[in-house]
């Protein structure tokens, strides 16, 4: 039984019903439908904090999905899980891979910036000011890209860029 059939969350059930209807009426191949089912089940598992199960579903969706745009969201979600698990190097790798397929994911740029900023803060705490500045500069570049894609978002990042004189 797919995960959508066992999920008790009202919003997830509603999403699953709508998704199932769309899968029936939109002309797609059986492989695309199966990939979407794995993706949907991955999102459901991820929302419940079942990261191992979510990753299994996302990897299976990646095996089946051929559309680069759809693959970008799968890769992005895998990056989110690695971020949540504190595996920042892996997370960055998946965000990069998502952006290779879809350069219009401001949330991926934002998450990459957050990781770089975090690493900069760690370097400051360890007394490595030059390394910290390099991480902060990288964070600034990613935030600028996210802001360029969605100018009304990431207000805290915009303020940080202004305060640190990294906003041009």
GROMACS .gro file of C-alpha atoms in nm, residues 73 76 80 95 104-112 146 149-150 154:
model
   17
   73UNK     CA    1   1.255   1.910  -0.670
   76UNK     CA    2   1.609   1.961  -0.340
   80UNK     CA    3   1.654   1.921   0.290
   95UNK     CA    4   2.120   2.159  -0.374
  104UNK     CA    5   1.513   2.901  -1.054
  105UNK     CA    6   1.496   2.745  -0.706
  106UNK     CA    7   1.548   3.036  -0.468
  107UNK     CA    8   1.490   2.806  -0.172
  108UNK     CA    9   1.796   2.600  -0.272
  109UNK     CA   10   2.010   2.916  -0.291
  110UNK     CA   11   1.873   3.025   0.047
  111UNK     CA   12   1.948   2.690   0.211
  112UNK     CA   13   2.299   2.691   0.068
  146UNK     CA   14   1.784   3.385  -0.399
  149UNK     CA   15   1.476   3.533  -0.803
  150UNK     CA   16   1.225   3.643  -0.537
  154UNK     CA   17   1.438   3.660   0.251
   0.00000   0.00000   0.00000
